[in-house]
Amino acid sequence: AQKITQTQPGMFVQEKEAVTLDCTYDTSDPSYGLFWYKQPSSGEMIFLIYQGSYDQQNATEGRYSLNFQKARKSANLVISASQLGDSAMYFCAMREGMTGGGADGLTFGKGTHLIIQP
Amino acid sequence: GAGVSQSPSNKVTEKGKDVELRCDPISGHTALYWYRQSLGQGLEFLIYFQGNSAPDKSGLPSDRFSAERTGGSVSTLTIQRTQQEDSAVYLCASSFTGATGELFFGEGSRLTVL
């Protein structure tokens, strides 16, 4: 079974609208971390936001927020007031275990290609 | 700069040749990872180094792939007898060992095997 599932291969959104990118995960480890990365066409991976499994509140970073629904194993990324520069691939990722680097770093989903239209 | 540095940024090679890809992590980061990203795909874990411990090689796709990390810093990923299916972007990342464990990525090395 896939550990990270992103069900939206691509999305088109009008500029200034809010966007929700879906991510569900599968783990039996009670301690884990969830990450979102942005990959523009230049190829670099840009860290956006992090949510720990024991965090009581949803993580927020500027226009990014993570809608963490632990019981549903869901960690959707919400981008408010989208901008043309938000067009990119977005990857959800998980690290199992809270301490140390982990044996395999992050497990990534297949990504969502977000295109912001003017 | 202070980020993860990878070289070469682009490499075109002929099938059957060996290639070496280099990664210089952020100073002080003890963990180093190699990932592979094929066209339009997500990231595939290859290998992980943590300090001076033996590396986790569980993601290497075949024995043609190997990696080393000298002095706990710079890492080299070597692909022997390259095949066309090895064509991909090879991404290196480093991190502190910590609770959040955010990975900082380099810009990748794009390998094309003709």
PDB file of C-alpha atoms in Angstrom:
ATOM      1  CA  ALA A   1       0.000   0.000   0.000  1.00  0.00           C
ATOM      2  CA  GLN A   2       1.174   3.502  -0.765  1.00  0.00           C
ATOM      3  CA  LYS A   3       2.212   5.458   2.280  1.00  0.00           C
ATOM      4  CA  ILE A   4       1.407   8.835   0.734  1.00  0.00           C
ATOM      5  CA  THR A   5      -1.463   9.311  -1.691  1.00  0.00           C
ATOM      6  CA  GLN A   6      -2.083  12.448  -3.686  1.00  0.00           C
ATOM      7  CA  THR A   7      -5.213  11.929  -5.754  1.00  0.00           C
ATOM      8  CA  GLN A   8      -5.035  15.078  -7.882  1.00  0.00           C
ATOM      9  CA  PRO A   9      -2.473  14.710 -10.683  1.00  0.00           C
ATOM     10  CA  GLY A  10      -3.248  18.222 -11.888  1.00  0.00           C
ATOM     11  CA  MET A  11      -5.304  21.261 -10.926  1.00  0.00           C
ATOM     12  CA  PHE A  12      -6.221  24.512 -12.652  1.00  0.00           C
ATOM     13  CA  VAL A  13      -7.153  27.400 -10.374  1.00  0.00           C
ATOM     14  CA  GLN A  14      -7.971  31.052 -11.005  1.00  0.00           C
ATOM     15  CA  GLU A  15      -5.568  33.568  -9.575  1.00  0.00           C
ATOM     16  CA  LYS A  16      -6.541  34.869  -6.104  1.00  0.00           C
ATOM     17  CA  GLU A  17      -8.692  31.842  -5.341  1.00  0.00           C
ATOM     18  CA  ALA A  18      -7.875  29.507  -2.462  1.00  0.00           C
ATOM     19  CA  VAL A  19      -6.509  26.060  -3.341  1.00  0.00           C
ATOM     20  CA  THR A  20      -6.681  22.793  -1.432  1.00  0.00           C
ATOM     21  CA  LEU A  21      -4.246  20.051  -2.391  1.00  0.00           C
ATOM     22  CA  ASP A  22      -5.182  16.641  -1.045  1.00  0.00           C
ATOM     23  CA  CYS A  23      -2.879  14.251   0.778  1.00  0.00           C
ATOM     24  CA  THR A  24      -3.674  11.095   2.707  1.00  0.00           C
ATOM     25  CA  TYR A  25      -1.113   8.951   4.453  1.00  0.00           C
ATOM     26  CA  ASP A  26      -0.795   5.489   5.893  1.00  0.00           C
ATOM     27  CA  THR A  27       1.275   4.637   8.954  1.00  0.00           C
ATOM     28  CA  SER A  28       0.994   2.587  12.111  1.00  0.00           C
ATOM     29  CA  ASP A  29       3.683   4.633  13.855  1.00  0.00           C
ATOM     30  CA  PRO A  30       2.129   7.034  16.391  1.00  0.00           C
ATOM     31  CA  SER A  31       5.024   9.454  15.884  1.00  0.00           C
ATOM     32  CA  TYR A  32       5.397  10.932  12.442  1.00  0.00           C
ATOM     33  CA  GLY A  33       5.840  14.186  10.615  1.00  0.00           C
ATOM     34  CA  LEU A  34       4.133  15.465   7.499  1.00  0.00           C
ATOM     35  CA  PHE A  35       5.749  17.820   5.015  1.00  0.00           C
ATOM     36  CA  TRP A  36       4.769  19.724   1.917  1.00  0.00           C
ATOM     37  CA  TYR A  37       7.304  20.702  -0.722  1.00  0.00           C
ATOM     38  CA  LYS A  38       6.931  22.865  -3.805  1.00  0.00           C
ATOM     39  CA  GLN A  39       8.876  22.097  -6.961  1.00  0.00           C
ATOM     40  CA  PRO A  40       8.738  24.818  -9.621  1.00  0.00           C
ATOM     41  CA  SER A  41       9.823  24.187 -13.185  1.00  0.00           C
ATOM     42  CA  SER A  42      13.395  25.033 -12.201  1.00  0.00           C
ATOM     43  CA  GLY A  43      13.473  21.710 -10.345  1.00  0.00           C
ATOM     44  CA  GLU A  44      14.465  22.796  -6.858  1.00  0.00           C
ATOM     45  CA  MET A  45      12.514  21.376  -3.934  1.00  0.00           C
ATOM     46  CA  ILE A  46      11.250  24.113  -1.639  1.00  0.00           C
ATOM     47  CA  PHE A  47      10.053  23.256   1.865  1.00  0.00           C
ATOM     48  CA  LEU A  48       6.682  24.838   2.625  1.00  0.00           C
ATOM     49  CA  ILE A  49       5.237  23.544   5.862  1.00  0.00           C
ATOM     50  CA  TYR A  50       5.539  20.841   8.522  1.00  0.00           C
ATOM     51  CA  GLN A  51       3.014  19.162  10.819  1.00  0.00           C
ATOM     52  CA  GLY A  52       3.977  16.821  13.642  1.00  0.00           C
ATOM     53  CA  SER A  53       1.609  14.032  14.613  1.00  0.00           C
ATOM     54  CA  TYR A  54       1.357  15.323  18.172  1.00  0.00           C
ATOM     55  CA  ASP A  55       0.857  18.954  17.234  1.00  0.00           C
ATOM     56  CA  GLN A  56      -2.448  20.183  18.610  1.00  0.00           C
ATOM     57  CA  GLN A  57      -2.940  22.960  16.100  1.00  0.00           C
ATOM     58  CA  ASN A  58      -2.814  23.022  12.331  1.00  0.00           C
ATOM     59  CA  ALA A  59       0.463  24.380  11.010  1.00  0.00           C
ATOM     60  CA  THR A  60       0.458  27.719   9.202  1.00  0.00           C
ATOM     61  CA  GLU A  61       3.193  29.516   7.274  1.00  0.00           C
ATOM     62  CA  GLY A  62       2.099  32.725   5.596  1.00  0.00           C
ATOM     63  CA  ARG A  63      -0.370  31.839   2.859  1.00  0.00           C
ATOM     64  CA  TYR A  64       0.118  28.118   3.497  1.00  0.00           C
ATOM     65  CA  SER A  65      -1.809  26.124   6.050  1.00  0.00           C
ATOM     66  CA  LEU A  66      -2.072  22.423   6.652  1.00  0.00           C
ATOM     67  CA  ASN A  67      -5.514  20.978   7.326  1.00  0.00           C
ATOM     68  CA  PHE A  68      -4.488  18.091   9.574  1.00  0.00           C
ATOM     69  CA  GLN A  69      -7.230  15.532  10.244  1.00  0.00           C
ATOM     70  CA  LYS A  70      -5.480  12.828  12.204  1.00  0.00           C
ATOM     71  CA  ALA A  71      -8.388  10.381  12.452  1.00  0.00           C
ATOM     72  CA  ARG A  72      -8.825  10.481   8.681  1.00  0.00           C
ATOM     73  CA  LYS A  73      -5.043  10.402   8.101  1.00  0.00           C
ATOM     74  CA  SER A  74      -5.367  13.470   5.977  1.00  0.00           C
ATOM     75  CA  ALA A  75      -2.935  16.381   5.618  1.00  0.00           C
ATOM     76  CA  ASN A  76      -4.258  18.701   2.946  1.00  0.00           C
ATOM     77  CA  LEU A  77      -2.334  21.820   1.973  1.00  0.00           C
ATOM     78  CA  VAL A  78      -4.355  25.006   1.681  1.00  0.00           C
ATOM     79  CA  ILE A  79      -2.960  27.964  -0.248  1.00  0.00           C
ATOM     80  CA  SER A  80      -4.900  31.156   0.291  1.00  0.00           C
ATOM     81  CA  ALA A  81      -5.119  33.919  -2.326  1.00  0.00           C
ATOM     82  CA  SER A  82      -3.222  31.990  -4.998  1.00  0.00           C
ATOM     83  CA  GLN A  83      -0.657  33.761  -7.151  1.00  0.00           C
ATOM     84  CA  LEU A  84       0.752  33.030 -10.594  1.00  0.00           C
ATOM     85  CA  GLY A  85       4.037  32.124  -8.946  1.00  0.00           C
ATOM     86  CA  ASP A  86       2.338  29.294  -7.100  1.00  0.00           C
ATOM     87  CA  SER A  87       2.245  27.280 -10.321  1.00  0.00           C
ATOM     88  CA  ALA A  88       4.417  24.250  -9.610  1.00  0.00           C
ATOM     89  CA  MET A  89       4.423  20.602  -8.576  1.00  0.00           C
ATOM     90  CA  TYR A  90       3.479  20.063  -4.943  1.00  0.00           C
ATOM     91  CA  PHE A  91       4.604  17.006  -3.027  1.00  0.00           C
ATOM     92  CA  CYS A  92       3.293  15.685   0.261  1.00  0.00           C
ATOM     93  CA  ALA A  93       5.781  13.647   2.282  1.00  0.00           C
ATOM     94  CA  MET A  94       5.965  11.765   5.566  1.00  0.00           C
ATOM     95  CA  ARG A  95       8.685  10.802   7.998  1.00  0.00           C
ATOM     96  CA  GLU A  96       7.864   8.018  10.434  1.00  0.00           C
ATOM     97  CA  GLY A  97       9.434   8.368  13.881  1.00  0.00           C
ATOM     98  CA  MET A  98      10.058  11.725  15.501  1.00  0.00           C
ATOM     99  CA  THR A  99      13.694  11.449  16.413  1.00  0.00           C
ATOM    100  CA  GLY A 100      16.688  10.991  14.254  1.00  0.00           C
ATOM    101  CA  GLY A 101      16.880  11.197  10.521  1.00  0.00           C
ATOM    102  CA  GLY A 102      14.944   8.033   9.908  1.00  0.00           C
ATOM    103  CA  ALA A 103      16.224   5.121   7.908  1.00  0.00           C
ATOM    104  CA  ASP A 104      14.760   6.355   4.670  1.00  0.00           C
ATOM    105  CA  GLY A 105      14.231  10.057   5.101  1.00  0.00           C
ATOM    106  CA  LEU A 106      10.956  11.148   3.658  1.00  0.00           C
ATOM    107  CA  THR A 107       8.433   9.111   1.700  1.00  0.00           C
ATOM    108  CA  PHE A 108       6.939  11.228  -1.056  1.00  0.00           C
ATOM    109  CA  GLY A 109       3.638  11.169  -2.856  1.00  0.00           C
ATOM    110  CA  LYS A 110       3.487  11.374  -6.640  1.00  0.00           C
ATOM    111  CA  GLY A 111       2.663  15.042  -6.560  1.00  0.00           C
ATOM    112  CA  THR A 112       0.012  17.444  -7.824  1.00  0.00           C
ATOM    113  CA  HIS A 113       0.716  19.772 -10.727  1.00  0.00           C
ATOM    114  CA  LEU A 114      -0.913  23.095  -9.845  1.00  0.00           C
ATOM    115  CA  ILE A 115      -1.450  25.688 -12.548  1.00  0.00           C
ATOM    116  CA  ILE A 116      -2.662  29.147 -11.579  1.00  0.00           C
ATOM    117  CA  GLN A 117      -4.489  30.928 -14.368  1.00  0.00           C
ATOM    118  CA  PRO A 118      -4.711  34.731 -14.636  1.00  0.00           C
TER     119      PRO A 118
ATOM    120  CA  GLY B   1      26.059  29.873  -1.008  1.00  0.00           C
ATOM    121  CA  ALA B   2      25.008  28.070   2.130  1.00  0.00           C
ATOM    122  CA  GLY B   3      22.658  25.592   0.485  1.00  0.00           C
ATOM    123  CA  VAL B   4      23.117  22.038  -0.766  1.00  0.00           C
ATOM    124  CA  SER B   5      25.326  22.069  -3.834  1.00  0.00           C
ATOM    125  CA  GLN B   6      25.189  19.435  -6.571  1.00  0.00           C
ATOM    126  CA  SER B   7      27.338  18.919  -9.625  1.00  0.00           C
ATOM    127  CA  PRO B   8      27.121  18.559 -12.510  1.00  0.00           C
ATOM    128  CA  SER B   9      23.758  20.204 -13.038  1.00  0.00           C
ATOM    129  CA  ASN B  10      23.407  18.381 -16.343  1.00  0.00           C
ATOM    130  CA  LYS B  11      25.132  15.268 -17.625  1.00  0.00           C
ATOM    131  CA  VAL B  12      24.637  13.568 -20.966  1.00  0.00           C
ATOM    132  CA  THR B  13      26.336  10.215 -21.370  1.00  0.00           C
ATOM    133  CA  GLU B  14      26.293   7.202 -23.619  1.00  0.00           C
ATOM    134  CA  LYS B  15      24.816   3.908 -22.584  1.00  0.00           C
ATOM    135  CA  GLY B  16      27.381   1.749 -20.845  1.00  0.00           C
ATOM    136  CA  LYS B  17      29.507   4.574 -19.482  1.00  0.00           C
ATOM    137  CA  ASP B  18      30.017   5.267 -15.777  1.00  0.00           C
ATOM    138  CA  VAL B  19      28.943   8.561 -14.203  1.00  0.00           C
ATOM    139  CA  GLU B  20      29.646  10.267 -10.902  1.00  0.00           C
ATOM    140  CA  LEU B  21      27.342  12.798  -9.298  1.00  0.00           C
ATOM    141  CA  ARG B  22      28.522  14.958  -6.440  1.00  0.00           C
ATOM    142  CA  CYS B  23      26.681  16.450  -3.466  1.00  0.00           C
ATOM    143  CA  ASP B  24      28.047  18.979  -0.995  1.00  0.00           C
ATOM    144  CA  PRO B  25      25.587  19.229   1.917  1.00  0.00           C
ATOM    145  CA  ILE B  26      24.945  22.153   4.205  1.00  0.00           C
ATOM    146  CA  SER B  27      27.760  22.479   6.715  1.00  0.00           C
ATOM    147  CA  GLY B  28      26.896  20.780   9.987  1.00  0.00           C
ATOM    148  CA  HIS B  29      24.145  18.597   8.600  1.00  0.00           C
ATOM    149  CA  THR B  30      24.738  15.024   9.695  1.00  0.00           C
ATOM    150  CA  ALA B  31      22.174  13.336   7.473  1.00  0.00           C
ATOM    151  CA  LEU B  32      22.470  13.116   3.687  1.00  0.00           C
ATOM    152  CA  TYR B  33      20.011  11.561   1.254  1.00  0.00           C
ATOM    153  CA  TRP B  34      19.964  10.735  -2.422  1.00  0.00           C
ATOM    154  CA  TYR B  35      16.660  10.609  -4.307  1.00  0.00           C
ATOM    155  CA  ARG B  36      15.838   9.968  -7.944  1.00  0.00           C
ATOM    156  CA  GLN B  37      13.041  11.705  -9.816  1.00  0.00           C
ATOM    157  CA  SER B  38      12.060  10.371 -13.203  1.00  0.00           C
ATOM    158  CA  LEU B  39      10.173  12.611 -15.617  1.00  0.00           C
ATOM    159  CA  GLY B  40       6.774  13.546 -14.200  1.00  0.00           C
ATOM    160  CA  GLN B  41       7.183  11.266 -11.192  1.00  0.00           C
ATOM    161  CA  GLY B  42       7.624  11.670  -7.466  1.00  0.00           C
ATOM    162  CA  LEU B  43      10.838  11.171  -5.582  1.00  0.00           C
ATOM    163  CA  GLU B  44      12.299   7.693  -5.190  1.00  0.00           C
ATOM    164  CA  PHE B  45      14.572   7.142  -2.194  1.00  0.00           C
ATOM    165  CA  LEU B  46      17.990   5.733  -3.052  1.00  0.00           C
ATOM    166  CA  ILE B  47      20.369   5.910  -0.099  1.00  0.00           C
ATOM    167  CA  TYR B  48      20.783   7.581   3.286  1.00  0.00           C
ATOM    168  CA  PHE B  49      23.887   8.503   5.287  1.00  0.00           C
ATOM    169  CA  GLN B  50      23.780   9.457   8.963  1.00  0.00           C
ATOM    170  CA  GLY B  51      27.041  10.638  10.465  1.00  0.00           C
ATOM    171  CA  ASN B  52      29.622   7.868  10.478  1.00  0.00           C
ATOM    172  CA  SER B  53      27.066   5.042  10.574  1.00  0.00           C
ATOM    173  CA  ALA B  54      26.794   2.477   7.805  1.00  0.00           C
ATOM    174  CA  PRO B  55      24.542   3.869   5.075  1.00  0.00           C
ATOM    175  CA  ASP B  56      21.033   2.627   4.411  1.00  0.00           C
ATOM    176  CA  LYS B  57      21.288   1.361   0.831  1.00  0.00           C
ATOM    177  CA  SER B  58      17.844  -0.188   0.710  1.00  0.00           C
ATOM    178  CA  GLY B  59      16.631   2.083  -2.087  1.00  0.00           C
ATOM    179  CA  LEU B  60      19.416   1.474  -4.583  1.00  0.00           C
ATOM    180  CA  PRO B  61      17.769  -0.088  -7.670  1.00  0.00           C
ATOM    181  CA  SER B  62      20.674  -2.317  -8.692  1.00  0.00           C
ATOM    182  CA  ASP B  63      24.295  -3.136  -7.928  1.00  0.00           C
ATOM    183  CA  ARG B  64      25.310  -0.680 -10.632  1.00  0.00           C
ATOM    184  CA  PHE B  65      24.489   2.074  -8.155  1.00  0.00           C
ATOM    185  CA  SER B  66      26.783   2.941  -5.270  1.00  0.00           C
ATOM    186  CA  ALA B  67      27.459   5.940  -3.095  1.00  0.00           C
ATOM    187  CA  GLU B  68      30.014   7.059  -0.595  1.00  0.00           C
ATOM    188  CA  ARG B  69      30.336   9.915   1.796  1.00  0.00           C
ATOM    189  CA  THR B  70      33.826  11.028   2.687  1.00  0.00           C
ATOM    190  CA  GLY B  71      34.596  12.623   6.027  1.00  0.00           C
ATOM    191  CA  GLY B  72      30.921  12.905   6.876  1.00  0.00           C
ATOM    192  CA  SER B  73      30.475  15.655   4.312  1.00  0.00           C
ATOM    193  CA  VAL B  74      30.660  15.415   0.516  1.00  0.00           C
ATOM    194  CA  SER B  75      28.924  12.472  -1.125  1.00  0.00           C
ATOM    195  CA  THR B  76      29.383  10.887  -4.541  1.00  0.00           C
ATOM    196  CA  LEU B  77      26.731   8.775  -6.263  1.00  0.00           C
ATOM    197  CA  THR B  78      28.224   6.483  -8.895  1.00  0.00           C
ATOM    198  CA  ILE B  79      26.255   4.730 -11.607  1.00  0.00           C
ATOM    199  CA  GLN B  80      28.196   2.096 -13.519  1.00  0.00           C
ATOM    200  CA  ARG B  81      27.374   0.879 -17.020  1.00  0.00           C
ATOM    201  CA  THR B  82      24.542   3.383 -17.347  1.00  0.00           C
ATOM    202  CA  GLN B  83      21.275   2.349 -18.985  1.00  0.00           C
ATOM    203  CA  GLN B  84      18.638   4.512 -20.636  1.00  0.00           C
ATOM    204  CA  GLU B  85      16.264   3.897 -17.732  1.00  0.00           C
ATOM    205  CA  ASP B  86      18.781   5.606 -15.450  1.00  0.00           C
ATOM    206  CA  SER B  87      17.872   8.918 -17.073  1.00  0.00           C
ATOM    207  CA  ALA B  88      16.387  11.079 -14.325  1.00  0.00           C
ATOM    208  CA  VAL B  89      17.093  13.968 -12.011  1.00  0.00           C
ATOM    209  CA  TYR B  90      19.158  12.897  -9.031  1.00  0.00           C
ATOM    210  CA  LEU B  91      18.423  15.010  -5.986  1.00  0.00           C
ATOM    211  CA  CYS B  92      20.566  15.262  -2.904  1.00  0.00           C
ATOM    212  CA  ALA B  93      19.239  16.512   0.425  1.00  0.00           C
ATOM    213  CA  SER B  94      20.699  17.076   3.872  1.00  0.00           C
ATOM    214  CA  SER B  95      19.266  17.680   7.307  1.00  0.00           C
ATOM    215  CA  PHE B  96      20.022  18.011  10.952  1.00  0.00           C
ATOM    216  CA  THR B  97      18.981  15.095  13.072  1.00  0.00           C
ATOM    217  CA  GLY B  98      16.013  16.572  14.847  1.00  0.00           C
ATOM    218  CA  ALA B  99      12.337  16.376  15.543  1.00  0.00           C
ATOM    219  CA  THR B 100      11.124  18.152  12.428  1.00  0.00           C
ATOM    220  CA  GLY B 101      13.834  16.792  10.208  1.00  0.00           C
ATOM    221  CA  GLU B 102      13.220  19.185   7.364  1.00  0.00           C
ATOM    222  CA  LEU B 103      15.244  18.152   4.323  1.00  0.00           C
ATOM    223  CA  PHE B 104      17.073  20.825   2.384  1.00  0.00           C
ATOM    224  CA  PHE B 105      17.427  19.886  -1.261  1.00  0.00           C
ATOM    225  CA  GLY B 106      19.989  20.732  -3.870  1.00  0.00           C
ATOM    226  CA  GLU B 107      18.936  21.699  -7.369  1.00  0.00           C
ATOM    227  CA  GLY B 108      19.631  18.244  -8.681  1.00  0.00           C
ATOM    228  CA  SER B 109      21.747  16.654 -11.379  1.00  0.00           C
ATOM    229  CA  ARG B 110      19.873  15.873 -14.582  1.00  0.00           C
ATOM    230  CA  LEU B 111      21.257  12.699 -16.141  1.00  0.00           C
ATOM    231  CA  THR B 112      20.462  11.762 -19.717  1.00  0.00           C
ATOM    232  CA  VAL B 113      21.644   8.414 -21.014  1.00  0.00           C
ATOM    233  CA  LEU B 114      21.598   8.153 -24.792  1.00  0.00           C
TER     234      LEU B 114
END
